[in-house]
Structure formats: structure tokens, C-alpha cells
PDB file of C-alpha atoms in Angstrom:
ATOM      1  CA  MET C   1      28.102  71.952 -23.334  1.00 73.00           C
ATOM      2  CA  LYS C   2      27.940  70.516 -26.826  1.00 84.00           C
ATOM      3  CA  LEU C   3      25.309  67.888 -27.596  1.00 83.00           C
ATOM      4  CA  GLN C   4      26.346  64.792 -29.482  1.00 83.00           C
ATOM      5  CA  LYS C   5      24.840  64.226 -32.931  1.00 89.00           C
ATOM      6  CA  THR C   6      23.538  60.820 -31.885  1.00 91.00           C
ATOM      7  CA  TYR C   7      22.300  59.574 -28.550  1.00 87.00           C
ATOM      8  CA  GLN C   8      24.315  56.659 -27.144  1.00 88.00           C
ATOM      9  CA  PRO C   9      22.076  55.071 -24.480  1.00 87.00           C
ATOM     10  CA  GLN C  10      24.739  52.562 -23.412  1.00 86.00           C
ATOM     11  CA  GLU C  11      26.673  55.506 -21.934  1.00 85.00           C
ATOM     12  CA  PHE C  12      23.930  55.968 -19.328  1.00 89.00           C
ATOM     13  CA  GLU C  13      21.905  52.759 -18.993  1.00 92.00           C
ATOM     14  CA  ASN C  14      24.199  50.808 -16.655  1.00 91.00           C
ATOM     15  CA  SER C  15      24.820  53.654 -14.225  1.00 93.00           C
ATOM     16  CA  LEU C  16      21.142  54.625 -14.201  1.00 94.00           C
ATOM     17  CA  TYR C  17      20.003  51.056 -13.492  1.00 95.00           C
ATOM     18  CA  GLU C  18      22.655  50.679 -10.767  1.00 95.00           C
ATOM     19  CA  PHE C  19      21.374  53.916  -9.207  1.00 96.00           C
ATOM     20  CA  TRP C  20      17.787  52.606  -9.251  1.00 95.00           C
ATOM     21  CA  GLU C  21      18.917  49.358  -7.610  1.00 95.00           C
ATOM     22  CA  SER C  22      21.021  51.126  -4.962  1.00 96.00           C
ATOM     23  CA  LYS C  23      18.006  53.255  -3.994  1.00 97.00           C
ATOM     24  CA  LYS C  24      15.806  50.110  -3.825  1.00 95.00           C
ATOM     25  CA  TYR C  25      13.261  51.688  -6.180  1.00 95.00           C
ATOM     26  CA  PHE C  26      12.019  48.245  -7.245  1.00 96.00           C
ATOM     27  CA  HIS C  27      11.990  46.707  -3.768  1.00 96.00           C
ATOM     28  CA  ALA C  28       8.498  45.857  -2.565  1.00 94.00           C
ATOM     29  CA  VAL C  29       7.709  47.095   0.919  1.00 92.00           C
ATOM     30  CA  ILE C  30       4.543  45.838   2.573  1.00 92.00           C
ATOM     31  CA  ASP C  31       2.171  48.727   3.191  1.00 95.00           C
ATOM     32  CA  LYS C  32      -1.183  47.698   4.655  1.00 94.00           C
ATOM     33  CA  ASN C  33      -2.648  51.040   3.538  1.00 96.00           C
ATOM     34  CA  LYS C  34      -2.052  50.226  -0.131  1.00 96.00           C
ATOM     35  CA  GLU C  35      -3.718  47.627  -2.293  1.00 97.00           C
ATOM     36  CA  PRO C  36      -1.200  44.959  -3.340  1.00 97.00           C
ATOM     37  CA  PHE C  37      -0.425  44.202  -6.973  1.00 98.00           C
ATOM     38  CA  THR C  38       1.959  41.370  -7.863  1.00 97.00           C
ATOM     39  CA  ILE C  39       3.353  39.919 -11.065  1.00 97.00           C
ATOM     40  CA  VAL C  40       5.388  36.716 -11.003  1.00 95.00           C
ATOM     41  CA  ILE C  41       7.604  36.384 -14.070  1.00 92.00           C
ATOM     42  CA  PRO C  42       6.837  33.134 -15.842  1.00 88.00           C
ATOM     43  CA  PRO C  43      10.362  31.912 -15.175  1.00 85.00           C
ATOM     44  CA  PRO C  44      12.542  31.547 -18.255  1.00 86.00           C
ATOM     45  CA  ASN C  45      14.401  28.258 -18.591  1.00 85.00           C
ATOM     46  CA  ILE C  46      18.124  28.266 -17.873  1.00 82.00           C
ATOM     47  CA  THR C  47      18.792  26.537 -21.186  1.00 80.00           C
ATOM     48  CA  GLY C  48      20.657  29.499 -22.633  1.00 76.00           C
ATOM     49  CA  GLN C  49      19.612  33.069 -23.102  1.00 85.00           C
ATOM     50  CA  LEU C  50      16.460  35.099 -23.548  1.00 89.00           C
ATOM     51  CA  HIS C  51      14.795  35.447 -26.938  1.00 92.00           C
ATOM     52  CA  MET C  52      12.540  38.139 -28.421  1.00 94.00           C
ATOM     53  CA  GLY C  53       9.423  36.578 -26.894  1.00 93.00           C
ATOM     54  CA  HIS C  54      10.935  36.971 -23.429  1.00 93.00           C
ATOM     55  CA  ALA C  55      11.848  40.581 -24.209  1.00 95.00           C
ATOM     56  CA  LEU C  56       8.307  41.368 -25.361  1.00 96.00           C
ATOM     57  CA  ASN C  57       6.644  39.589 -22.431  1.00 96.00           C
ATOM     58  CA  ASN C  58       8.891  41.203 -19.826  1.00 96.00           C
ATOM     59  CA  THR C  59       8.528  44.652 -21.396  1.00 97.00           C
ATOM     60  CA  ILE C  60       4.733  44.359 -21.156  1.00 98.00           C
ATOM     61  CA  GLN C  61       4.990  43.191 -17.535  1.00 98.00           C
ATOM     62  CA  ASP C  62       7.344  46.088 -16.770  1.00 98.00           C
ATOM     63  CA  ILE C  63       4.910  48.616 -18.254  1.00 98.00           C
ATOM     64  CA  ILE C  64       2.068  47.194 -16.160  1.00 98.00           C
ATOM     65  CA  ILE C  65       4.018  47.055 -12.881  1.00 98.00           C
ATOM     66  CA  ARG C  66       5.369  50.611 -13.321  1.00 98.00           C
ATOM     67  CA  PHE C  67       1.864  51.872 -14.133  1.00 98.00           C
ATOM     68  CA  LYS C  68       0.501  50.213 -10.983  1.00 98.00           C
ATOM     69  CA  ARG C  69       3.327  51.787  -8.936  1.00 96.00           C
ATOM     70  CA  MET C  70       2.352  55.201 -10.288  1.00 97.00           C
ATOM     71  CA  GLN C  71      -1.274  54.489  -9.356  1.00 98.00           C
ATOM     72  CA  GLY C  72      -0.178  53.976  -5.749  1.00 96.00           C
ATOM     73  CA  TYR C  73      -0.385  50.198  -5.457  1.00 97.00           C
ATOM     74  CA  CYS C  74       2.017  48.253  -3.265  1.00 96.00           C
ATOM     75  CA  THR C  75       3.731  46.432  -6.139  1.00 97.00           C
ATOM     76  CA  LEU C  76       5.940  43.371  -6.362  1.00 98.00           C
ATOM     77  CA  TRP C  77       7.402  42.087  -9.602  1.00 98.00           C
ATOM     78  CA  LEU C  78       8.919  38.756  -8.623  1.00 96.00           C
ATOM     79  CA  PRO C  79      11.740  37.529 -10.872  1.00 95.00           C
ATOM     80  CA  GLY C  80      13.028  34.016 -11.226  1.00 91.00           C
ATOM     81  CA  THR C  81      14.372  31.273 -13.452  1.00 89.00           C
ATOM     82  CA  ASP C  82      13.250  27.708 -14.088  1.00 88.00           C
ATOM     83  CA  HIS C  83      15.454  24.620 -14.039  1.00 84.00           C
ATOM     84  CA  ALA C  84      13.666  23.120 -17.098  1.00 79.00           C
ATOM     85  CA  SER C  85      14.980  19.743 -16.093  1.00 81.00           C
ATOM     86  CA  ILE C  86      14.820  17.785 -19.350  1.00 86.00           C
ATOM     87  CA  ALA C  87      15.790  20.689 -21.623  1.00 85.00           C
ATOM     88  CA  THR C  88      18.669  21.672 -19.336  1.00 86.00           C
ATOM     89  CA  GLU C  89      19.830  18.068 -19.118  1.00 90.00           C
ATOM     90  CA  VAL C  90      19.989  17.920 -22.931  1.00 90.00           C
ATOM     91  CA  LYS C  91      22.128  21.076 -23.030  1.00 89.00           C
ATOM     92  CA  ILE C  92      24.505  19.750 -20.358  1.00 91.00           C
ATOM     93  CA  VAL C  93      24.820  16.364 -22.086  1.00 93.00           C
ATOM     94  CA  GLU C  94      25.621  18.182 -25.365  1.00 93.00           C
ATOM     95  CA  ALA C  95      28.302  20.256 -23.620  1.00 92.00           C
ATOM     96  CA  MET C  96      29.779  17.130 -22.011  1.00 93.00           C
ATOM     97  CA  ALA C  97      29.846  15.349 -25.385  1.00 94.00           C
ATOM     98  CA  LYS C  98      32.096  18.141 -26.696  1.00 95.00           C
ATOM     99  CA  GLU C  99      34.486  17.180 -23.880  1.00 93.00           C
ATOM    100  CA  GLY C 100      34.194  13.527 -24.828  1.00 94.00           C
ATOM    101  CA  LEU C 101      32.219  12.730 -21.659  1.00 93.00           C
ATOM    102  CA  SER C 102      28.887  11.078 -20.933  1.00 91.00           C
ATOM    103  CA  LYS C 103      26.604  11.119 -17.893  1.00 91.00           C
ATOM    104  CA  LYS C 104      27.924   7.686 -17.009  1.00 92.00           C
ATOM    105  CA  ASP C 105      31.520   8.995 -17.044  1.00 94.00           C
ATOM    106  CA  VAL C 106      30.862  11.733 -14.476  1.00 93.00           C
ATOM    107  CA  GLY C 107      28.301   9.896 -12.314  1.00 93.00           C
ATOM    108  CA  ARG C 108      25.212  11.293 -10.622  1.00 91.00           C
ATOM    109  CA  ASP C 109      26.984  13.711  -8.271  1.00 93.00           C
ATOM    110  CA  GLY C 110      29.300  14.926 -11.025  1.00 93.00           C
ATOM    111  CA  PHE C 111      26.339  15.521 -13.302  1.00 91.00           C
ATOM    112  CA  LEU C 112      24.466  17.435 -10.586  1.00 89.00           C
ATOM    113  CA  ASP C 113      27.568  19.583 -10.014  1.00 92.00           C
ATOM    114  CA  ARG C 114      27.615  20.384 -13.722  1.00 91.00           C
ATOM    115  CA  ALA C 115      23.891  21.197 -13.613  1.00 88.00           C
ATOM    116  CA  TRP C 116      24.417  23.711 -10.805  1.00 88.00           C
ATOM    117  CA  GLN C 117      27.399  25.212 -12.670  1.00 90.00           C
ATOM    118  CA  TRP C 118      25.167  25.523 -15.741  1.00 88.00           C
ATOM    119  CA  LYS C 119      22.511  27.278 -13.660  1.00 86.00           C
ATOM    120  CA  LYS C 120      25.084  29.683 -12.262  1.00 85.00           C
ATOM    121  CA  GLN C 121      26.387  30.517 -15.739  1.00 85.00           C
ATOM    122  CA  TYR C 122      23.131  30.768 -17.676  1.00 83.00           C
ATOM    123  CA  GLY C 123      20.805  31.810 -14.860  1.00 81.00           C
ATOM    124  CA  GLY C 124      23.136  34.744 -14.223  1.00 86.00           C
ATOM    125  CA  LYS C 125      23.182  35.617 -17.925  1.00 89.00           C
ATOM    126  CA  ILE C 126      19.377  35.687 -18.017  1.00 90.00           C
ATOM    127  CA  VAL C 127      19.215  37.982 -14.979  1.00 91.00           C
ATOM    128  CA  GLN C 128      21.744  40.324 -16.596  1.00 92.00           C
ATOM    129  CA  GLN C 129      19.686  40.346 -19.801  1.00 93.00           C
ATOM    130  CA  LEU C 130      16.542  41.223 -17.841  1.00 94.00           C
ATOM    131  CA  LYS C 131      18.414  44.041 -16.125  1.00 95.00           C
ATOM    132  CA  LYS C 132      19.677  45.285 -19.509  1.00 94.00           C
ATOM    133  CA  LEU C 133      16.031  45.513 -20.580  1.00 94.00           C
ATOM    134  CA  GLY C 134      15.512  47.817 -17.578  1.00 95.00           C
ATOM    135  CA  SER C 135      13.170  45.363 -15.855  1.00 97.00           C
ATOM    136  CA  SER C 136      12.025  46.844 -12.544  1.00 97.00           C
ATOM    137  CA  CYS C 137      11.971  43.533 -10.655  1.00 97.00           C
ATOM    138  CA  ASP C 138      12.547  43.135  -6.934  1.00 98.00           C
ATOM    139  CA  TRP C 139      15.901  41.340  -7.311  1.00 96.00           C
ATOM    140  CA  ASP C 140      16.169  40.795  -3.548  1.00 95.00           C
ATOM    141  CA  ARG C 141      13.381  38.226  -3.941  1.00 95.00           C
ATOM    142  CA  GLU C 142      14.749  36.419  -7.017  1.00 93.00           C
ATOM    143  CA  ALA C 143      13.739  32.748  -7.078  1.00 91.00           C
ATOM    144  CA  PHE C 144      14.921  29.580  -8.816  1.00 89.00           C
ATOM    145  CA  THR C 145      12.545  26.642  -9.165  1.00 87.00           C
ATOM    146  CA  MET C 146      15.058  24.264  -7.539  1.00 86.00           C
ATOM    147  CA  ASP C 147      15.660  26.484  -4.498  1.00 88.00           C
ATOM    148  CA  GLU C 148      14.762  24.762  -1.246  1.00 91.00           C
ATOM    149  CA  LYS C 149      11.994  27.270  -0.491  1.00 92.00           C
ATOM    150  CA  CYS C 150      10.340  26.703  -3.899  1.00 89.00           C
ATOM    151  CA  ASN C 151      10.753  22.931  -3.607  1.00 89.00           C
ATOM    152  CA  LYS C 152       9.083  22.862  -0.196  1.00 95.00           C
ATOM    153  CA  ALA C 153       6.195  25.025  -1.416  1.00 94.00           C
ATOM    154  CA  VAL C 154       5.547  22.788  -4.434  1.00 92.00           C
ATOM    155  CA  LYS C 155       5.643  19.636  -2.309  1.00 95.00           C
ATOM    156  CA  ARG C 156       3.326  21.170   0.298  1.00 97.00           C
ATOM    157  CA  VAL C 157       0.772  22.228  -2.330  1.00 96.00           C
ATOM    158  CA  PHE C 158       0.996  18.856  -4.102  1.00 95.00           C
ATOM    159  CA  ILE C 159       0.328  17.005  -0.837  1.00 97.00           C
ATOM    160  CA  ASP C 160      -2.564  19.350   0.017  1.00 97.00           C
ATOM    161  CA  LEU C 161      -4.146  18.827  -3.410  1.00 97.00           C
ATOM    162  CA  TYR C 162      -3.646  15.067  -3.138  1.00 95.00           C
ATOM    163  CA  ASN C 163      -5.219  14.975   0.331  1.00 96.00           C
ATOM    164  CA  LYS C 164      -8.225  16.909  -1.021  1.00 97.00           C
ATOM    165  CA  GLY C 165      -8.646  14.270  -3.739  1.00 94.00           C
ATOM    166  CA  LEU C 166      -7.782  16.707  -6.516  1.00 95.00           C
ATOM    167  CA  ILE C 167      -4.765  14.697  -7.694  1.00 90.00           C
ATOM    168  CA  TYR C 168      -5.332  11.100  -8.632  1.00 84.00           C
ATOM    169  CA  GLN C 169      -4.003   8.416 -10.925  1.00 86.00           C
ATOM    170  CA  GLY C 170      -6.047   6.941 -13.725  1.00 86.00           C
ATOM    171  CA  ASP C 171      -6.139   5.908 -17.348  1.00 88.00           C
ATOM    172  CA  ARG C 172      -6.688   8.922 -19.592  1.00 85.00           C
ATOM    173  CA  ILE C 173      -6.300   9.707 -23.276  1.00 87.00           C
ATOM    174  CA  ILE C 174      -3.508  12.214 -23.809  1.00 80.00           C
ATOM    175  CA  ASN C 175      -1.822  13.812 -26.819  1.00 72.00           C
TER     176      ASN C 175
END
């Protein structure tokens, strides 16, 4: 067997990552005999694609979660994406303008359809970029901030905090 002069990682990365996923190496399994350790990815916005800051942050998280796995912790690295409502709306409006359309032209339901299409396109791209980085996330538990489960959790916590008097309305100086 002759070794190549240069190493070409792209020849191996996809198949290796697919192997890891097929074996569920990143899947968190509850084990009451192990101390839990969880990282929740601060969800990147679906406004486009990841930048170098995301790559750095996720690489650091990956190092930590893999280290904790090796130490014997029951680890979960929870991935997800954020709807970034206003920023995403701006991107969709810009894309519609290129088609000569406005929000008024497509109506509320049409705009929401476009928002979900945007999420499918760019949310999927972000997940693929994270996988290309080799991120050892539990993809079976991937979340999106507009998913029904996330929405219900946020509403429940908001109501609980309000009922405890921790959320209130008042005049305050802000930036």
C-alpha cells in the first residue's frame, strides 16, 4: 500500500461521521449510575450559515463534552437552532423583494409558509455545517425554538415566573 503525499481528510470525514451516527455514539442514554453532564448549544439563528465564532464555540463545547464522556459522565450535547424572528423576517423580506413581492402581497399565511421554508433550507444547512465540524451532538434530540415542545416549555416557565411575581410591568430606563 502506497501512502499519498498529502492527507485528504474529506476522503474519510463523511463516512467516519456517518459511522459514528449509525452506532449512536453521540446518543445520550440515561444511566442512573453515572453523573449527568449536559451542554445545550446556544442555538444559532437560521438567518443564513455559521460563522467562525460558531465554529470556535462549538469546537470548545465538543472538546468539553467528549472529555466528560471519557471521564465516564452520562453526557448530552443538545443541538438546536433559533428562529431569530426579527432577523429572519428581514432575510425573508429581502428574498421576497428580489421576486418583486412584499409581505402584503403574500399575506400572513403565505409569509409563514415562506418562513418555514426558510427554516427548512437554512436550519438544515446549519445542522450540516455542525456535522462537518464533527460535532458530537445527540441529533435525535435536535430542537428548534418554534417547535411546539419548546413553545409550551417557554410559555409554562413564563406563566410560573409571572405567578411568582418575578415578571412585572413597569417604567424603567433602558438602553
